[in-house]
Amino acid sequence: MTIYRLPGLRAMINEISQERNLPKHAVHQALKEALLKGYERYRRSLRPDHSHFEEDHFANFEVELDTEQEGFRILATKTIKETVENPDREIALADVIEVVQDARVGDTVLLDVTPDHQEFGRMAAMQTKQVLAQKLRDQQRRLIQEEFKELEGTVLMGRVLRFERRSVIMAVRSDASQPEVEAELPKWEQLPNDNYRANSTFKVYLKRVKEGPQRGPQLEVSRADAGLVVYLFANEVPEIEDEVVRIVAIAREANPPTHKVGPRTKIAVDTLERDVDPVGACIGARGSRIQAVVNELRGEKIDVIRWSPDPATYIANSLSPAPVEEVRLINPEARIAHVLVAPDKVSQAIGKEGQNVRLATRLTGWKIEVRDSSQYNYEEEDRLAMAALAEPLEEQVAS
């Protein structure tokens, strides 16, 4: 079989592998793809009309690297035919039968098609230099995607490298034995109270691994995702790790609409153990456990509330720390509830710019309307509620 020599091939593969933190098989693959591009360029140069091949024209071609002899071959898989129409895909039975006596039409054979021309070597070398860097980047992207795909939804330690536009570029790693790779922390995934200085470290939530060959970091991380809060509590509260206490729901507003309101999270917890206080377990002795979470989130306010299967109780708890006098489930089907509070507690229940009630609504899944108990008209509200419930029935009858 023909071999086109590449002196120093083995040393080149070892050097690239070390410099780019790529396994040798990945460098092999990148080099084979680059050499195949060189072969395509050589073949195009032989066409007098300079027309292009179809995109998949060389799909049945491959490069075989030989590190022992330090060279490579071009191989093509061809189908045996009586009459050949496409010589790049097909070979005549008469040409094969002399070598393989039991060959049949429809079988495939692997053939060495390495050109024995200096012009091919020159073009292959030129194209390899141009393409190899891109192919190596592609290999790195594929390896990152494979390495981190299973880590989506987990928390990593990130180190600030630099800033690009409004994003922070961080270095993360899948474990201590692996090299660092770059991850992007977009502006909308940052916390307003964080100070992203070069080389400062943060816990970040791996939100997604980007697919495809796009440029830039392949990983998108977040400091604003609710998953980060869940992880921090699970890390600080052994009862959550041991599944004695469970997190039922979480609502987080890490980037409020205006700077007048700070980040805030509401988290609902529960337990099946009678002698365990799930809220107390999350707060810890003298607030030590929740304070550790708050410190990691740079002072973010966190309300830990007790989940309840009773919607009224759950809704009342969700508006913590505001005291609630009564919860009225006005329209259970539409999940609308009126929450009655003392006149001087209305603003606290609603929260600055509506943040408290907005988070409680997201946490419970109920539309919560905070009302002043001293001005609440039970009869009028019941009448309006009955009218609202009757409308869908009237529409069904009419239809």
Coordinates of C-alpha atoms in Angstrom, one line a residue:
M1 CA 0.0 0.0 0.0
T2 CA 1.2 3.5 -0.8
I3 CA 2.2 5.7 2.1
Y4 CA 2.9 9.4 2.0
R5 CA 5.6 10.2 4.5
L6 CA 5.3 12.8 7.2
P7 CA 8.6 12.9 9.1
G8 CA 8.2 13.8 12.7
L9 CA 4.5 12.8 12.8
R10 CA 4.7 11.0 16.2
A11 CA 6.5 13.9 17.8
M12 CA 4.0 16.4 16.4
I13 CA 1.1 14.5 17.8
N14 CA 2.7 14.2 21.2
E15 CA 3.5 17.9 21.2
I16 CA 0.0 19.0 20.2
S17 CA -1.5 16.7 22.8
Q18 CA 0.5 18.3 25.6
E19 CA 0.1 21.9 24.5
R20 CA -3.7 21.7 24.0
N21 CA -4.5 19.3 26.8
L22 CA -6.1 16.9 24.2
P23 CA -5.9 13.1 24.3
K24 CA -3.8 11.7 21.5
H25 CA -6.8 10.1 19.8
A26 CA -8.4 13.5 19.5
V27 CA -5.3 14.9 17.9
H28 CA -5.3 11.9 15.6
Q29 CA -8.8 12.6 14.5
A30 CA -8.2 16.3 13.9
L31 CA -5.1 15.5 11.9
K32 CA -7.0 13.0 9.7
E33 CA -9.8 15.5 9.1
A34 CA -7.3 18.1 8.0
L35 CA -5.4 15.7 5.7
L36 CA -8.6 14.7 4.1
K37 CA -9.3 18.4 3.4
G38 CA -5.9 18.5 1.7
Y39 CA -6.8 15.6 -0.5
E40 CA -10.1 17.3 -1.4
R41 CA -8.2 20.4 -2.4
Y42 CA -5.8 18.3 -4.5
R43 CA -8.7 16.6 -6.3
R44 CA -10.4 19.9 -7.0
S45 CA -7.1 21.2 -8.6
L46 CA -7.3 18.3 -11.1
R47 CA -10.7 19.4 -12.5
P48 CA -10.1 21.5 -15.6
D49 CA -13.4 23.3 -15.2
H50 CA -12.7 24.1 -11.5
S51 CA -16.2 23.0 -10.5
H52 CA -16.8 21.9 -6.9
F53 CA -17.6 18.5 -5.5
E54 CA -20.9 17.9 -3.7
E55 CA -20.7 18.4 0.1
D56 CA -20.8 14.6 0.7
H57 CA -18.7 13.6 -2.3
F58 CA -15.8 12.3 -0.1
A59 CA -18.0 10.8 2.6
N60 CA -16.7 7.3 1.7
F61 CA -13.0 8.4 2.0
E62 CA -10.9 8.3 5.1
V63 CA -7.3 8.9 6.2
E64 CA -5.2 6.2 7.9
L65 CA -2.4 7.5 10.0
D66 CA 0.7 5.3 10.5
T67 CA 2.8 6.6 13.4
E68 CA 5.2 3.7 13.0
Q69 CA 6.2 4.6 9.5
E70 CA 5.3 8.3 10.1
G71 CA 3.0 8.8 7.2
F72 CA -0.6 8.4 6.0
R73 CA -2.8 6.8 3.4
I74 CA -6.0 7.9 1.7
L75 CA -8.5 5.0 1.6
A76 CA -11.9 4.8 -0.1
T77 CA -14.8 2.4 0.4
K78 CA -16.3 1.5 -3.0
T79 CA -19.2 -0.6 -4.1
I80 CA -18.7 -3.3 -6.7
K81 CA -20.7 -2.7 -9.8
E82 CA -21.0 -4.3 -13.3
T83 CA -20.9 -0.8 -14.8
V84 CA -19.2 2.1 -13.1
E85 CA -20.8 5.5 -13.2
N86 CA -19.0 7.2 -10.3
P87 CA -15.4 6.0 -10.0
D88 CA -15.1 7.6 -6.5
R89 CA -17.9 5.5 -5.1
E90 CA -17.8 2.4 -7.4
I91 CA -15.4 -0.1 -8.9
A92 CA -16.0 -2.6 -11.7
L93 CA -16.5 -6.3 -10.8
A94 CA -13.9 -7.2 -13.5
D95 CA -11.2 -5.1 -11.6
V96 CA -11.9 -6.8 -8.3
I97 CA -12.6 -10.4 -9.3
E98 CA -8.9 -11.0 -10.2
V99 CA -7.9 -10.2 -6.6
V100 CA -11.0 -11.4 -4.7
Q101 CA -12.4 -14.4 -6.5
D102 CA -15.6 -14.6 -4.5
A103 CA -16.5 -10.9 -5.0
R104 CA -20.1 -10.1 -5.9
V105 CA -21.9 -7.1 -7.3
G106 CA -23.1 -5.0 -4.3
D107 CA -20.2 -5.9 -2.0
T108 CA -17.9 -3.1 -0.8
V109 CA -14.1 -3.0 -0.8
L110 CA -11.6 -0.7 0.9
L111 CA -9.0 0.6 -1.6
D112 CA -5.8 2.6 -1.2
V113 CA -6.2 5.7 -3.4
T114 CA -3.2 7.7 -2.1
P115 CA -1.9 9.8 -5.0
D116 CA 1.8 9.4 -5.7
H117 CA 2.4 13.0 -6.8
Q118 CA 4.6 15.8 -5.3
E119 CA 1.8 18.2 -6.0
F120 CA -0.6 16.2 -3.7
G121 CA 2.0 16.4 -0.9
R122 CA 2.5 20.1 -1.3
M123 CA -1.3 20.8 -1.2
A124 CA -1.9 18.3 1.6
A125 CA 0.8 20.1 3.7
M126 CA -0.6 23.5 3.0
Q127 CA -4.2 22.6 3.7
T128 CA -3.2 20.7 6.8
K129 CA -1.6 23.9 8.3
Q130 CA -4.6 25.9 7.5
V131 CA -7.2 23.5 8.7
L132 CA -5.5 21.7 11.6
A133 CA -5.9 24.6 14.1
Q134 CA -9.7 24.7 13.4
K135 CA -10.0 21.0 13.6
L136 CA -8.2 20.9 16.9
R137 CA -10.6 23.6 18.2
D138 CA -13.5 21.5 17.0
Q139 CA -12.1 18.5 18.8
Q140 CA -11.7 20.5 22.0
R141 CA -15.3 21.7 21.7
R142 CA -16.6 18.1 21.2
L143 CA -14.6 16.9 24.2
I144 CA -15.9 19.7 26.4
Q145 CA -19.4 18.9 25.4
E146 CA -19.0 15.2 26.2
E147 CA -17.2 15.9 29.5
F148 CA -19.6 18.5 30.9
K149 CA -23.0 17.3 29.4
E150 CA -23.6 15.0 32.3
L151 CA -22.8 17.9 34.7
E152 CA -25.6 20.2 33.5
G153 CA -27.6 21.2 36.5
T154 CA -24.7 20.9 39.0
V155 CA -22.5 23.5 40.7
L156 CA -18.9 24.1 39.8
M157 CA -16.2 26.4 41.2
G158 CA -15.5 29.2 38.8
R159 CA -12.5 31.5 38.6
V160 CA -12.7 34.9 36.9
L161 CA -10.4 35.1 33.9
R162 CA -11.5 38.2 31.9
F163 CA -14.4 40.3 30.7
E164 CA -15.9 40.2 27.2
R165 CA -18.6 42.8 26.5
R166 CA -21.0 42.4 29.5
S167 CA -20.1 38.7 30.1
V168 CA -17.6 37.3 32.6
I169 CA -15.4 34.6 31.3
M170 CA -14.5 32.1 34.0
A171 CA -12.3 29.0 34.3
V172 CA -14.1 25.8 35.5
R173 CA -13.1 22.2 35.6
S174 CA -15.1 18.9 35.9
D175 CA -12.9 17.7 38.7
A176 CA -9.6 18.4 40.3
S177 CA -7.7 16.1 37.9
Q178 CA -9.0 17.7 34.7
P179 CA -7.6 20.9 33.0
E180 CA -9.6 24.1 33.3
V181 CA -12.0 25.1 30.5
E182 CA -13.7 28.5 29.8
A183 CA -17.3 29.2 30.7
E184 CA -19.4 32.2 30.0
L185 CA -21.3 34.0 32.8
P186 CA -23.7 36.3 30.9
K187 CA -24.8 39.7 32.3
W188 CA -28.4 38.4 33.0
E189 CA -26.9 35.4 35.0
Q190 CA -24.8 37.6 37.3
L191 CA -25.7 38.9 40.7
P192 CA -25.8 42.6 41.3
N193 CA -23.9 42.3 44.6
D194 CA -21.1 40.2 43.2
N195 CA -17.7 41.8 42.6
Y196 CA -16.1 40.0 39.7
R197 CA -12.4 40.7 40.0
A198 CA -9.7 38.8 38.1
N199 CA -8.9 35.5 39.8
S200 CA -11.8 35.8 42.3
T201 CA -13.7 32.6 42.7
F202 CA -17.5 31.9 42.8
K203 CA -19.7 28.9 43.0
V204 CA -21.6 28.8 39.6
Y205 CA -24.5 26.7 38.4
L206 CA -23.8 24.9 35.0
K207 CA -26.9 26.0 33.1
R208 CA -26.2 24.4 29.8
V209 CA -23.6 23.0 27.5
K210 CA -23.8 24.7 24.1
E211 CA -24.1 22.4 21.1
G212 CA -22.5 22.9 17.7
P213 CA -19.3 24.5 16.5
Q214 CA -19.9 28.1 17.5
R215 CA -16.9 30.1 18.7
G216 CA -16.3 31.1 22.3
P217 CA -16.9 29.2 25.5
Q218 CA -19.1 26.1 25.2
L219 CA -20.4 26.3 28.8
E220 CA -22.9 28.8 30.1
V221 CA -22.9 29.2 33.9
S222 CA -25.2 31.2 36.2
R223 CA -25.2 32.8 39.6
A224 CA -28.8 33.8 39.3
D225 CA -30.4 30.4 38.7
A226 CA -32.6 28.9 41.5
G227 CA -30.6 25.7 41.2
L228 CA -27.6 27.4 42.8
V229 CA -29.7 28.1 45.9
V230 CA -31.0 24.5 46.0
Y231 CA -27.4 23.3 45.9
L232 CA -26.2 25.6 48.6
F233 CA -28.9 24.5 51.0
A234 CA -28.3 20.8 50.2
N235 CA -24.6 21.4 50.9
E236 CA -25.3 23.2 54.2
V237 CA -28.2 21.2 55.5
P238 CA -27.4 17.5 56.1
E239 CA -31.2 16.7 56.5
I240 CA -31.7 17.7 52.8
E241 CA -28.7 15.6 51.7
D242 CA -30.2 12.7 53.7
E243 CA -33.7 13.3 52.2
V244 CA -35.2 13.9 55.7
V245 CA -36.0 17.4 54.6
R246 CA -37.1 18.1 51.0
I247 CA -37.2 21.3 49.0
V248 CA -40.7 21.4 47.5
A249 CA -40.6 24.6 45.6
I250 CA -38.4 27.7 45.1
A251 CA -38.9 31.1 43.6
R252 CA -36.0 33.4 43.0
E253 CA -35.6 37.0 41.8
A254 CA -31.9 37.4 41.5
N255 CA -32.2 40.4 39.2
P256 CA -35.2 42.5 40.3
P257 CA -36.7 45.0 37.8
T258 CA -35.1 48.0 39.5
H259 CA -32.1 48.6 41.6
K260 CA -34.3 49.8 44.5
V261 CA -35.1 46.2 45.2
G262 CA -32.5 43.7 46.2
P263 CA -32.3 40.0 45.2
R264 CA -34.6 37.7 47.1
T265 CA -35.6 34.0 47.2
K266 CA -38.4 32.1 48.8
I267 CA -37.9 28.4 49.4
A268 CA -40.6 26.0 50.6
V269 CA -39.5 22.9 52.6
D270 CA -41.2 19.9 54.1
T271 CA -40.6 16.7 56.0
L272 CA -42.3 13.4 56.8
E273 CA -40.5 13.1 60.1
R274 CA -42.7 14.4 63.0
D275 CA -39.8 15.3 65.2
V276 CA -38.0 17.4 62.6
D277 CA -38.6 21.1 62.0
P278 CA -37.7 21.6 58.3
V279 CA -37.6 25.3 58.6
G280 CA -35.4 25.2 61.7
A281 CA -33.1 22.6 60.0
C282 CA -32.5 25.0 57.1
I283 CA -31.9 28.0 59.3
G284 CA -29.6 26.2 61.7
A285 CA -28.5 27.1 65.2
R286 CA -28.4 30.9 65.5
G287 CA -29.0 31.1 61.8
S288 CA -25.6 29.5 61.0
R289 CA -26.8 27.4 58.0
I290 CA -28.9 30.0 56.2
Q291 CA -26.2 32.7 56.9
A292 CA -23.7 30.5 55.0
V293 CA -26.0 30.5 52.0
V294 CA -26.7 34.3 52.3
N295 CA -22.9 35.0 52.5
E296 CA -22.3 33.0 49.3
L297 CA -25.0 34.9 47.5
R298 CA -23.6 38.3 48.8
G299 CA -26.4 39.2 51.1
E300 CA -29.4 38.0 49.2
K301 CA -32.6 37.9 51.3
I302 CA -33.9 34.3 51.7
D303 CA -37.3 33.3 53.2
V304 CA -37.6 29.7 54.2
I305 CA -41.2 28.7 54.7
R306 CA -43.0 25.5 55.6
W307 CA -44.9 23.9 52.7
S308 CA -48.4 22.7 53.4
P309 CA -50.8 20.5 51.4
D310 CA -53.5 23.0 52.4
P311 CA -53.5 25.8 49.9
A312 CA -54.7 28.5 52.4
T313 CA -52.0 27.6 54.9
Y314 CA -49.3 27.4 52.2
I315 CA -50.3 30.8 50.8
A316 CA -50.2 32.4 54.3
N317 CA -46.8 30.9 54.9
S318 CA -45.5 32.1 51.5
L319 CA -46.0 35.8 52.4
S320 CA -43.6 35.5 55.3
P321 CA -42.5 37.6 57.1
A322 CA -45.8 39.5 56.8
P323 CA -48.5 38.3 59.3
V324 CA -51.7 37.1 57.6
E325 CA -55.1 37.2 59.2
E326 CA -57.1 35.1 56.7
V327 CA -56.7 33.5 53.3
R328 CA -59.8 33.1 51.1
L329 CA -59.7 30.8 48.1
I330 CA -62.0 32.9 45.9
N331 CA -61.7 30.8 42.7
P332 CA -60.0 27.4 43.2
E333 CA -60.2 26.5 39.6
A334 CA -58.5 29.7 38.4
R335 CA -56.3 29.5 41.6
I336 CA -57.1 33.0 42.8
A337 CA -56.8 33.8 46.5
H338 CA -57.5 36.9 48.6
V339 CA -55.2 37.4 51.5
L340 CA -56.4 39.6 54.3
V341 CA -53.9 41.5 56.4
A342 CA -54.0 44.3 58.9
P343 CA -54.0 47.8 57.5
D344 CA -50.5 48.5 58.7
K345 CA -49.2 45.2 57.2
V346 CA -50.5 45.6 53.6
S347 CA -47.2 47.2 52.3
Q348 CA -45.2 44.5 54.0
A349 CA -47.2 41.7 52.5
I350 CA -47.0 43.2 49.1
G351 CA -43.3 44.1 49.5
K352 CA -41.2 46.8 47.9
E353 CA -42.4 47.2 44.3
G354 CA -44.5 44.1 44.8
Q355 CA -41.6 41.7 45.2
N356 CA -42.9 39.8 48.2
V357 CA -46.3 38.9 46.7
R358 CA -44.8 38.3 43.3
L359 CA -42.4 35.7 44.7
A360 CA -45.2 34.2 46.8
T361 CA -47.4 33.9 43.7
R362 CA -44.6 32.1 41.8
L363 CA -43.9 29.8 44.8
T364 CA -47.4 28.7 45.3
G365 CA -48.9 28.8 41.8
W366 CA -51.8 30.9 43.1
K367 CA -52.7 34.4 42.0
I368 CA -52.5 36.2 45.3
E369 CA -54.4 39.5 45.9
V370 CA -53.4 41.2 49.2
R371 CA -56.4 43.1 50.7
D372 CA -56.8 45.4 53.7
S373 CA -58.9 43.4 56.2
S374 CA -60.5 46.5 57.6
Q375 CA -62.0 47.5 54.2
Y376 CA -62.8 44.0 52.9
N377 CA -66.4 43.5 51.9
Y378 CA -67.2 39.8 52.2
E379 CA -70.6 39.9 50.6
E380 CA -69.5 42.0 47.6
E381 CA -66.4 39.8 47.0
D382 CA -68.5 36.6 47.3
R383 CA -71.0 38.0 44.8
L384 CA -68.2 38.9 42.3
A385 CA -66.6 35.5 42.8
M386 CA -69.9 33.7 42.1
A387 CA -70.5 35.8 39.0
A388 CA -67.0 35.0 37.8
L389 CA -67.6 31.2 38.3
A390 CA -70.9 31.4 36.5
E391 CA -69.5 33.0 33.4
P392 CA -67.9 29.8 32.0
L393 CA -71.1 27.8 32.7
E394 CA -73.2 30.3 30.8
E395 CA -70.7 30.1 27.9
Q396 CA -70.9 26.3 27.8
V397 CA -74.7 26.4 27.8
A398 CA -74.8 28.9 25.0
S399 CA -72.4 26.9 22.9

